[in-house]
Amino acid sequence: MVKAVVLGASGGIGQPLSLLCKISTLIDDLALFDVVNTPGVAADLSHISSKAKIEGFVAAKGDFKGETEETETAKKNALSGADIVIIPAGVPRKPGMTRDDLFNINAGIVKGLVEACAKYCPKAAILVISNPVNSTVPIAAEVMKKAGVFDPKKLFGVTTLDVVRAETFIQDISGERNTDKVVVPVIGGHSGATIVPLFSQAKPSVNIPSDKLDALVHRVQFGGDEVVKAKDGAGSATLSMAYAGFRFAESVIKAMKGEKGIVEPTFVYLPGVPGGEEIQKATGVDYFSVPCELGPSGVEKATNILGSANDDEKKLIDECIKGLKTNIESGVTFATK
Ligand SMILES: NC(=O)C1=CN([C@@H]2O[C@H](COP(=O)(O)OP(=O)(O)OC[C@H]3O[C@@H](n4cnc5c(N)ncnc54)[C@H](O)[C@@H]3O)[C@@H](O)[C@H]2O)C=CC1
Ligand SMILES: O=C([O-])CC(=O)C(=O)O
């Protein structure tokens, strides 16, 4: 039996993500929590004849900070017994903003929600989607550490949308549409220059004309901006993110159920995952997204793919590390102050 919980389930990502979870054959119980509208979203989804049992839990009216006892009970009821918690709660960008501009609001939201996870489902896998991921994941880790329940193998920053974009944009160049056939590792973090696609490591290998490579790398790094601009004030990527978040969640669940050979890039706490220390030494940072082999208890092995990057990609990695350091520090400082 697998129980999944979506925190921020009424939002632009939350709703399509909850739909995908509802129709998944891998999920038996689905709980939705948000500060607004979850009873309606859950009632709507409950009419779908798929197997997952669904329930919606909402904060007390007007309690956006989750301070009342009623809200605490709603969180407790949503999270108790969870195996996997997916967190897309928080504000999205508007044109002209960076992901870091979301920090002031989203840091507090993620902190509060992860505190509830630490209390009510300390053993669950936690998948953080809320931006800025480079900082919200360190916040989540510090909260779990403080509660004495941190299992780094089960804390994941979701960077799958960068992988999906790399897979898609490469096909725009090759003209082929066959997503199952191109695997592009994307490493580092999840914002601008901290996103490093390793096209040299694509499998099967791809031949990208040299005059197109820089633009392709830039498009993966700044794909989020493309959507923010096109939505023109109405938010950022939601549907592609729901797809990516669900794809990653499915991998985590399949691995939990014992399926072997599942590898996904994800932003993890390096000192706490097998294979991570070597990558920590190479990068000088505690958090980094690398392809991770997943198993029943979370990350079984973080792969040090950095050494196989070519010279141009190594320069991108250096640039990435500079940005990541500051982002990680902001998260740790916020959560430990
Ligand atoms: N990791 C990634 O690749 C991506 C991350 N994102 C991020 O995901 C987040 C959500 O984006 P959208 O769904 O478009 O935003 P949205 O504004 O449409 O939805 C956010 C939802 O979170 C809820 N919420 C706010 N505070 C909450 C709390 N304390 N507890 C529970 N729910 C709460 C809101 O009521 C709302 O329903 C943003 O921070 C965005 O930047 C977006 C795209 C990709
Ligand atoms: O760009 C944003 O703010 C949302 C996001 O993380 C993405 O689309 O990659």
CSV table of C-alpha atoms and ligand atoms in Angstrom, one decimal:
chain,number,residue,atom,x,y,z
A,1,MET,CA,0.0,0.0,0.0
A,2,VAL,CA,1.4,3.4,-0.9
A,3,LYS,CA,0.1,6.7,0.5
A,4,ALA,CA,1.1,9.8,-1.4
A,5,VAL,CA,0.4,13.4,-0.2
A,6,VAL,CA,0.5,16.6,-2.2
A,7,LEU,CA,1.1,19.8,-0.2
A,8,GLY,CA,0.0,22.8,-2.2
A,9,ALA,CA,-2.5,20.6,-4.1
A,10,SER,CA,-4.9,23.4,-5.2
A,11,GLY,CA,-2.3,25.3,-7.2
A,12,GLY,CA,-1.2,25.5,-10.8
A,13,ILE,CA,1.2,22.5,-10.3
A,14,GLY,CA,-0.8,20.9,-7.5
A,15,GLN,CA,-4.0,20.2,-9.4
A,16,PRO,CA,-2.6,18.5,-12.5
A,17,LEU,CA,0.0,16.7,-10.3
A,18,SER,CA,-2.9,15.4,-8.1
A,19,LEU,CA,-4.7,14.3,-11.2
A,20,LEU,CA,-1.7,12.3,-12.3
A,21,CYS,CA,-1.4,10.8,-8.9
A,22,LYS,CA,-5.1,9.9,-8.8
A,23,ILE,CA,-4.9,7.9,-12.0
A,24,SER,CA,-1.6,6.2,-11.2
A,25,THR,CA,-1.8,2.5,-10.5
A,26,LEU,CA,1.1,2.8,-8.1
A,27,ILE,CA,-0.8,4.9,-5.5
A,28,ASP,CA,-3.4,3.5,-3.2
A,29,ASP,CA,-4.1,6.5,-0.9
A,30,LEU,CA,-3.9,10.1,-1.9
A,31,ALA,CA,-4.2,13.0,0.5
A,32,LEU,CA,-4.3,16.6,-0.7
A,33,PHE,CA,-3.5,19.6,1.6
A,34,ASP,CA,-3.5,23.3,0.8
A,35,VAL,CA,-4.5,26.5,2.6
A,36,VAL,CA,-7.4,26.8,0.2
A,37,ASN,CA,-9.8,24.8,-2.1
A,38,THR,CA,-8.6,21.2,-1.4
A,39,PRO,CA,-12.1,19.9,-0.5
A,40,GLY,CA,-13.3,20.9,-4.0
A,41,VAL,CA,-10.2,19.6,-5.8
A,42,ALA,CA,-10.5,16.3,-3.9
A,43,ALA,CA,-14.3,16.0,-4.6
A,44,ASP,CA,-13.7,16.6,-8.3
A,45,LEU,CA,-10.9,14.0,-8.5
A,46,SER,CA,-12.8,11.5,-6.4
A,47,HIS,CA,-15.3,11.0,-9.3
A,48,ILE,CA,-12.5,9.4,-11.4
A,49,SER,CA,-12.8,5.6,-11.4
A,50,SER,CA,-9.2,4.9,-10.7
A,51,LYS,CA,-8.1,2.9,-7.6
A,52,ALA,CA,-6.5,5.6,-5.4
A,53,LYS,CA,-8.7,6.6,-2.4
A,54,ILE,CA,-8.6,10.4,-2.2
A,55,GLU,CA,-9.2,12.9,0.6
A,56,GLY,CA,-8.8,16.7,0.8
A,57,PHE,CA,-7.6,18.5,3.9
A,58,VAL,CA,-7.6,22.3,4.1
A,59,ALA,CA,-6.3,24.9,6.5
A,60,ALA,CA,-8.6,26.9,8.8
A,61,LYS,CA,-10.2,29.7,6.8
A,62,GLY,CA,-7.8,32.6,6.5
A,63,ASP,CA,-5.0,30.7,8.2
A,64,PHE,CA,-2.4,31.1,5.5
A,65,LYS,CA,0.5,30.7,7.9
A,66,GLY,CA,-0.7,27.4,9.4
A,67,GLU,CA,-0.9,28.7,12.9
A,68,THR,CA,-4.2,27.4,14.2
A,69,GLU,CA,-4.9,24.1,15.9
A,70,GLU,CA,-7.5,23.3,13.2
A,71,THR,CA,-4.8,23.7,10.5
A,72,GLU,CA,-2.4,21.6,12.4
A,73,THR,CA,-5.0,18.8,12.6
A,74,ALA,CA,-5.6,19.0,8.9
A,75,LYS,CA,-1.9,18.6,8.3
A,76,LYS,CA,-1.7,15.7,10.7
A,77,ASN,CA,-4.6,13.9,9.1
A,78,ALA,CA,-3.2,14.5,5.6
A,79,LEU,CA,0.4,13.4,6.4
A,80,SER,CA,-0.1,10.5,8.9
A,81,GLY,CA,0.9,7.2,7.3
A,82,ALA,CA,2.5,8.9,4.2
A,83,ASP,CA,5.1,7.1,2.2
A,84,ILE,CA,5.8,10.0,-0.2
A,85,VAL,CA,5.1,13.7,0.2
A,86,ILE,CA,5.3,16.0,-2.8
A,87,ILE,CA,5.6,19.7,-2.1
A,88,PRO,CA,4.6,22.3,-4.8
A,89,ALA,CA,3.4,24.8,-2.2
A,90,GLY,CA,4.5,28.4,-2.6
A,91,VAL,CA,4.3,31.4,-4.9
A,92,PRO,CA,5.5,31.3,-8.5
A,93,ARG,CA,7.5,33.9,-10.5
A,94,LYS,CA,6.2,36.8,-12.5
A,95,PRO,CA,8.1,38.3,-15.4
A,96,GLY,CA,11.3,40.2,-14.2
A,97,MET,CA,11.7,38.0,-11.1
A,98,THR,CA,14.4,35.4,-10.4
A,99,ARG,CA,13.7,32.3,-8.4
A,100,ASP,CA,15.6,33.8,-5.5
A,101,ASP,CA,13.0,36.6,-5.4
A,102,LEU,CA,10.6,33.9,-4.1
A,103,PHE,CA,12.8,33.1,-1.2
A,104,ASN,CA,11.1,35.5,1.3
A,105,ILE,CA,7.7,33.9,1.0
A,106,ASN,CA,8.5,30.3,0.1
A,107,ALA,CA,11.2,29.7,2.6
A,108,GLY,CA,8.7,30.1,5.5
A,109,ILE,CA,6.1,28.0,3.7
A,110,VAL,CA,8.5,25.1,3.1
A,111,LYS,CA,9.8,25.3,6.6
A,112,GLY,CA,6.3,25.0,8.1
A,113,LEU,CA,5.3,22.1,5.9
A,114,VAL,CA,8.5,20.1,6.5
A,115,GLU,CA,8.1,20.7,10.2
A,116,ALA,CA,4.7,19.0,9.9
A,117,CYS,CA,6.3,16.1,7.9
A,118,ALA,CA,9.0,15.7,10.6
A,119,LYS,CA,6.2,15.3,13.2
A,120,TYR,CA,3.6,13.2,11.3
A,121,CYS,CA,5.5,11.2,8.7
A,122,PRO,CA,9.2,11.3,9.5
A,123,LYS,CA,10.0,8.3,7.4
A,124,ALA,CA,8.3,9.5,4.2
A,125,ALA,CA,10.2,10.4,1.1
A,126,ILE,CA,10.0,14.2,0.7
A,127,LEU,CA,10.1,15.7,-2.8
A,128,VAL,CA,10.6,19.5,-2.9
A,129,ILE,CA,9.3,21.3,-5.9
A,130,SER,CA,8.8,24.8,-4.3
A,131,ASN,CA,11.4,27.4,-5.5
A,132,PRO,CA,14.1,28.3,-5.1
A,133,VAL,CA,14.9,24.6,-4.9
A,134,ASN,CA,18.6,25.4,-4.3
A,135,SER,CA,17.6,26.9,-1.0
A,136,THR,CA,14.3,25.2,-0.1
A,137,VAL,CA,16.0,21.8,0.0
A,138,PRO,CA,18.7,22.9,2.5
A,139,ILE,CA,15.8,24.4,4.6
A,140,ALA,CA,14.0,21.1,4.5
A,141,ALA,CA,17.2,19.3,5.6
A,142,GLU,CA,17.8,21.6,8.5
A,143,VAL,CA,14.3,21.3,9.7
A,144,MET,CA,14.5,17.5,9.6
A,145,LYS,CA,17.9,17.6,11.3
A,146,LYS,CA,16.6,19.8,14.1
A,147,ALA,CA,13.7,17.4,14.7
A,148,GLY,CA,16.2,14.5,14.8
A,149,VAL,CA,14.6,12.6,11.9
A,150,PHE,CA,16.7,13.6,8.9
A,151,ASP,CA,17.3,10.8,6.4
A,152,PRO,CA,19.2,12.3,3.6
A,153,LYS,CA,18.5,9.3,1.3
A,154,LYS,CA,14.8,10.4,1.4
A,155,LEU,CA,15.0,14.1,0.7
A,156,PHE,CA,14.9,15.0,-3.0
A,157,GLY,CA,15.0,18.4,-4.7
A,158,VAL,CA,13.0,17.9,-7.9
A,159,THR,CA,15.1,18.9,-10.9
A,160,THR,CA,13.3,16.6,-13.4
A,161,LEU,CA,11.9,19.5,-15.4
A,162,ASP,CA,15.4,20.4,-16.4
A,163,VAL,CA,16.0,16.9,-17.6
A,164,VAL,CA,12.6,16.9,-19.5
A,165,ARG,CA,13.5,20.2,-21.2
A,166,ALA,CA,17.0,18.9,-22.2
A,167,GLU,CA,15.3,15.8,-23.7
A,168,THR,CA,12.7,17.8,-25.5
A,169,PHE,CA,14.9,20.7,-26.8
A,170,ILE,CA,17.5,18.2,-28.2
A,171,GLN,CA,14.7,16.7,-30.3
A,172,ASP,CA,13.8,20.1,-31.6
A,173,ILE,CA,17.3,20.1,-33.1
A,174,SER,CA,17.5,16.5,-34.2
A,175,GLY,CA,13.9,16.6,-35.5
A,176,GLU,CA,13.1,13.3,-33.9
A,177,ARG,CA,10.3,12.9,-31.4
A,178,ASN,CA,11.1,9.9,-29.3
A,179,THR,CA,11.5,10.7,-25.7
A,180,ASP,CA,12.2,7.2,-24.6
A,181,LYS,CA,15.4,7.2,-26.6
A,182,VAL,CA,17.4,10.2,-25.4
A,183,VAL,CA,18.6,10.4,-21.8
A,184,VAL,CA,20.4,13.6,-21.0
A,185,PRO,CA,21.9,14.0,-17.5
A,186,VAL,CA,21.3,17.5,-16.1
A,187,ILE,CA,23.3,18.3,-12.9
A,188,GLY,CA,24.0,21.1,-10.4
A,189,GLY,CA,21.0,23.0,-9.2
A,190,HIS,CA,17.7,24.4,-10.4
A,191,SER,CA,18.1,28.0,-11.5
A,192,GLY,CA,19.8,29.7,-14.5
A,193,ALA,CA,23.5,29.1,-14.5
A,194,THR,CA,23.3,26.4,-11.8
A,195,ILE,CA,21.6,24.1,-14.2
A,196,VAL,CA,24.2,22.2,-16.2
A,197,PRO,CA,23.0,19.9,-19.0
A,198,LEU,CA,25.7,17.3,-20.0
A,199,PHE,CA,24.9,16.8,-23.6
A,200,SER,CA,28.3,15.1,-24.0
A,201,GLN,CA,26.8,12.3,-21.8
A,202,ALA,CA,23.5,11.9,-23.7
A,203,LYS,CA,22.6,8.3,-24.3
A,204,PRO,CA,22.5,7.3,-27.1
A,205,SER,CA,25.1,9.9,-28.0
A,206,VAL,CA,23.9,12.9,-30.0
A,207,ASN,CA,25.6,15.0,-32.6
A,208,ILE,CA,24.8,18.7,-31.9
A,209,PRO,CA,26.1,21.2,-34.5
A,210,SER,CA,28.6,23.4,-32.7
A,211,ASP,CA,26.8,26.6,-33.7
A,212,LYS,CA,23.7,25.3,-32.0
A,213,LEU,CA,25.2,24.0,-28.7
A,214,ASP,CA,25.5,27.3,-26.8
A,215,ALA,CA,21.9,28.2,-27.5
A,216,LEU,CA,20.7,24.8,-26.6
A,217,VAL,CA,22.5,24.9,-23.2
A,218,HIS,CA,21.1,28.4,-22.6
A,219,ARG,CA,17.6,27.3,-23.4
A,220,VAL,CA,17.7,24.4,-20.9
A,221,GLN,CA,19.2,26.8,-18.2
A,222,PHE,CA,16.6,29.5,-18.8
A,223,GLY,CA,13.6,27.4,-20.0
A,224,GLY,CA,11.7,28.5,-17.0
A,225,ASP,CA,11.9,32.1,-18.1
A,226,GLU,CA,10.5,31.2,-21.5
A,227,VAL,CA,7.3,30.0,-19.8
A,228,VAL,CA,7.2,32.9,-17.3
A,229,LYS,CA,7.4,35.4,-20.2
A,230,ALA,CA,4.8,33.6,-22.3
A,231,LYS,CA,2.3,33.4,-19.3
A,232,ASP,CA,2.8,37.1,-18.9
A,233,GLY,CA,2.1,37.5,-15.2
A,234,ALA,CA,-0.1,34.4,-14.8
A,235,GLY,CA,2.7,32.3,-13.2
A,236,SER,CA,5.4,29.8,-14.3
A,237,ALA,CA,5.5,26.3,-15.6
A,238,THR,CA,2.7,24.2,-14.1
A,239,LEU,CA,1.7,21.5,-16.6
A,240,SER,CA,5.1,20.4,-17.7
A,241,MET,CA,6.2,20.6,-14.0
A,242,ALA,CA,3.3,18.4,-13.0
A,243,TYR,CA,4.4,15.9,-15.6
A,244,ALA,CA,8.0,16.1,-14.4
A,245,GLY,CA,7.1,15.9,-10.7
A,246,PHE,CA,4.9,12.9,-11.3
A,247,ARG,CA,7.5,11.2,-13.4
A,248,PHE,CA,10.0,11.6,-10.6
A,249,ALA,CA,7.5,10.5,-7.9
A,250,GLU,CA,6.7,7.4,-9.9
A,251,SER,CA,10.4,6.5,-10.1
A,252,VAL,CA,10.7,7.0,-6.3
A,253,ILE,CA,7.6,4.8,-5.7
A,254,LYS,CA,8.7,2.1,-8.2
A,255,ALA,CA,12.1,1.9,-6.4
A,256,MET,CA,10.4,1.8,-3.0
A,257,LYS,CA,8.5,-1.2,-4.3
A,258,GLY,CA,11.7,-3.0,-5.2
A,259,GLU,CA,12.1,-2.2,-8.9
A,260,LYS,CA,15.8,-2.2,-9.8
A,261,GLY,CA,17.9,0.0,-12.1
A,262,ILE,CA,16.1,3.3,-11.6
A,263,VAL,CA,18.4,6.3,-12.0
A,264,GLU,CA,17.2,9.9,-11.8
A,265,PRO,CA,19.1,13.2,-11.4
A,266,THR,CA,17.9,14.8,-8.2
A,267,PHE,CA,19.2,17.6,-5.8
A,268,VAL,CA,20.5,15.8,-2.7
A,269,TYR,CA,22.5,16.4,0.5
A,270,LEU,CA,25.8,14.9,-0.5
A,271,PRO,CA,27.4,14.0,2.9
A,272,GLY,CA,24.4,11.8,3.7
A,273,VAL,CA,24.0,9.7,0.6
A,274,PRO,CA,26.2,6.8,-0.6
A,275,GLY,CA,28.7,8.1,-3.1
A,276,GLY,CA,28.0,11.7,-2.1
A,277,GLU,CA,31.1,12.5,-0.2
A,278,GLU,CA,33.3,12.1,-3.3
A,279,ILE,CA,31.1,14.6,-5.2
A,280,GLN,CA,31.1,17.0,-2.2
A,281,LYS,CA,34.9,16.9,-2.3
A,282,ALA,CA,35.0,17.6,-6.0
A,283,THR,CA,32.5,20.5,-5.8
A,284,GLY,CA,33.0,21.9,-2.4
A,285,VAL,CA,29.2,22.1,-1.8
A,286,ASP,CA,26.9,20.0,0.3
A,287,TYR,CA,24.0,19.9,-2.1
A,288,PHE,CA,24.1,19.0,-5.8
A,289,SER,CA,21.9,17.3,-8.4
A,290,VAL,CA,23.5,14.2,-9.9
A,291,PRO,CA,22.0,11.0,-11.3
A,292,CYS,CA,21.1,8.9,-8.3
A,293,GLU,CA,20.3,5.2,-8.2
A,294,LEU,CA,17.0,4.8,-6.3
A,295,GLY,CA,16.1,1.8,-4.1
A,296,PRO,CA,13.5,0.8,-1.4
A,297,SER,CA,15.1,3.2,1.2
A,298,GLY,CA,15.7,6.2,-1.2
A,299,VAL,CA,19.0,7.1,-2.8
A,300,GLU,CA,21.3,4.1,-2.9
A,301,LYS,CA,24.1,5.7,-4.9
A,302,ALA,CA,24.9,9.1,-6.1
A,303,THR,CA,26.9,8.9,-9.3
A,304,ASN,CA,29.9,11.1,-9.8
A,305,ILE,CA,29.4,12.0,-13.4
A,306,LEU,CA,31.4,15.3,-13.1
A,307,GLY,CA,34.6,13.7,-14.2
A,308,SER,CA,33.2,12.7,-17.6
A,309,ALA,CA,32.1,16.2,-18.5
A,310,ASN,CA,34.0,17.8,-21.4
A,311,ASP,CA,36.0,21.0,-21.0
A,312,ASP,CA,33.1,23.4,-21.9
A,313,GLU,CA,30.9,21.6,-19.5
A,314,LYS,CA,33.5,21.8,-16.8
A,315,LYS,CA,33.4,25.6,-17.1
A,316,LEU,CA,29.7,25.5,-16.7
A,317,ILE,CA,30.1,23.3,-13.6
A,318,ASP,CA,32.5,25.9,-12.1
A,319,GLU,CA,30.0,28.7,-12.7
A,320,CYS,CA,27.2,26.5,-11.2
A,321,ILE,CA,29.1,25.9,-8.0
A,322,LYS,CA,29.6,29.7,-7.4
A,323,GLY,CA,25.9,30.3,-7.6
A,324,LEU,CA,24.9,27.2,-5.6
A,325,LYS,CA,27.2,28.1,-2.7
A,326,THR,CA,25.3,31.3,-2.0
A,327,ASN,CA,21.8,29.7,-2.5
A,328,ILE,CA,22.6,26.9,-0.1
A,329,GLU,CA,24.0,29.2,2.5
A,330,SER,CA,20.8,31.3,2.3
A,331,GLY,CA,18.7,28.3,3.0
A,332,VAL,CA,20.8,27.0,5.9
A,333,THR,CA,21.0,30.4,7.5
A,334,PHE,CA,17.3,30.9,7.3
A,335,ALA,CA,16.5,27.5,8.8
A,336,THR,CA,19.0,27.7,11.6
A,337,LYS,CA,18.6,31.4,12.7
B,1,LIG,N1,11.2,22.6,-9.2
B,1,LIG,C1,10.8,23.0,-10.3
B,1,LIG,O1,11.3,22.6,-11.4
B,1,LIG,C2,9.6,24.0,-10.4
B,1,LIG,C3,9.2,24.6,-9.3
B,1,LIG,N2,8.1,25.5,-9.4
B,1,LIG,C4,7.7,26.2,-8.1
B,1,LIG,O2,6.6,25.5,-7.6
B,1,LIG,C5,5.9,26.4,-6.7
B,1,LIG,C6,4.4,26.4,-7.0
B,1,LIG,O3,4.1,26.8,-8.3
B,1,LIG,P1,2.6,27.0,-8.8
B,1,LIG,O4,1.8,25.7,-8.5
B,1,LIG,O5,2.6,27.5,-10.2
B,1,LIG,O6,2.0,28.1,-7.8
B,1,LIG,P2,0.5,28.4,-7.4
B,1,LIG,O7,0.4,29.7,-6.8
B,1,LIG,O8,-0.4,28.2,-8.6
B,1,LIG,O9,0.2,27.3,-6.4
B,1,LIG,C7,0.8,27.2,-5.1
B,1,LIG,C8,-0.2,26.6,-4.1
B,1,LIG,O10,0.5,26.5,-2.9
B,1,LIG,C9,-0.5,26.8,-1.9
B,1,LIG,N3,0.1,27.2,-0.6
B,1,LIG,C10,0.6,28.4,-0.2
B,1,LIG,N4,1.0,28.3,1.0
B,1,LIG,C11,0.8,27.1,1.5
B,1,LIG,C12,1.0,26.4,2.7
B,1,LIG,N5,1.5,27.0,3.8
B,1,LIG,N6,0.5,25.1,2.8
B,1,LIG,C13,0.0,24.5,1.8
B,1,LIG,N7,-0.2,25.1,0.6
B,1,LIG,C14,0.2,26.4,0.4
B,1,LIG,C15,-1.4,27.9,-2.5
B,1,LIG,O11,-2.6,28.1,-1.9
B,1,LIG,C16,-1.5,27.4,-3.9
B,1,LIG,O12,-2.6,26.6,-4.1
B,1,LIG,C17,6.5,27.8,-7.0
B,1,LIG,O13,7.4,28.1,-5.9
B,1,LIG,C18,7.2,27.6,-8.3
B,1,LIG,O14,8.3,28.5,-8.4
B,1,LIG,C19,7.5,25.7,-10.6
B,1,LIG,C20,7.9,25.1,-11.7
B,1,LIG,C21,9.0,24.2,-11.7
B,2,LIG,O1,10.9,29.3,-13.8
B,2,LIG,C1,10.3,29.2,-12.8
B,2,LIG,O2,10.2,30.0,-11.9
B,2,LIG,C2,9.6,27.8,-12.5
B,2,LIG,C3,10.6,26.8,-12.7
B,2,LIG,O3,11.4,26.5,-11.7
B,2,LIG,C4,10.8,26.2,-14.0
B,2,LIG,O4,10.0,26.4,-14.9
B,2,LIG,O5,11.9,25.6,-14.2
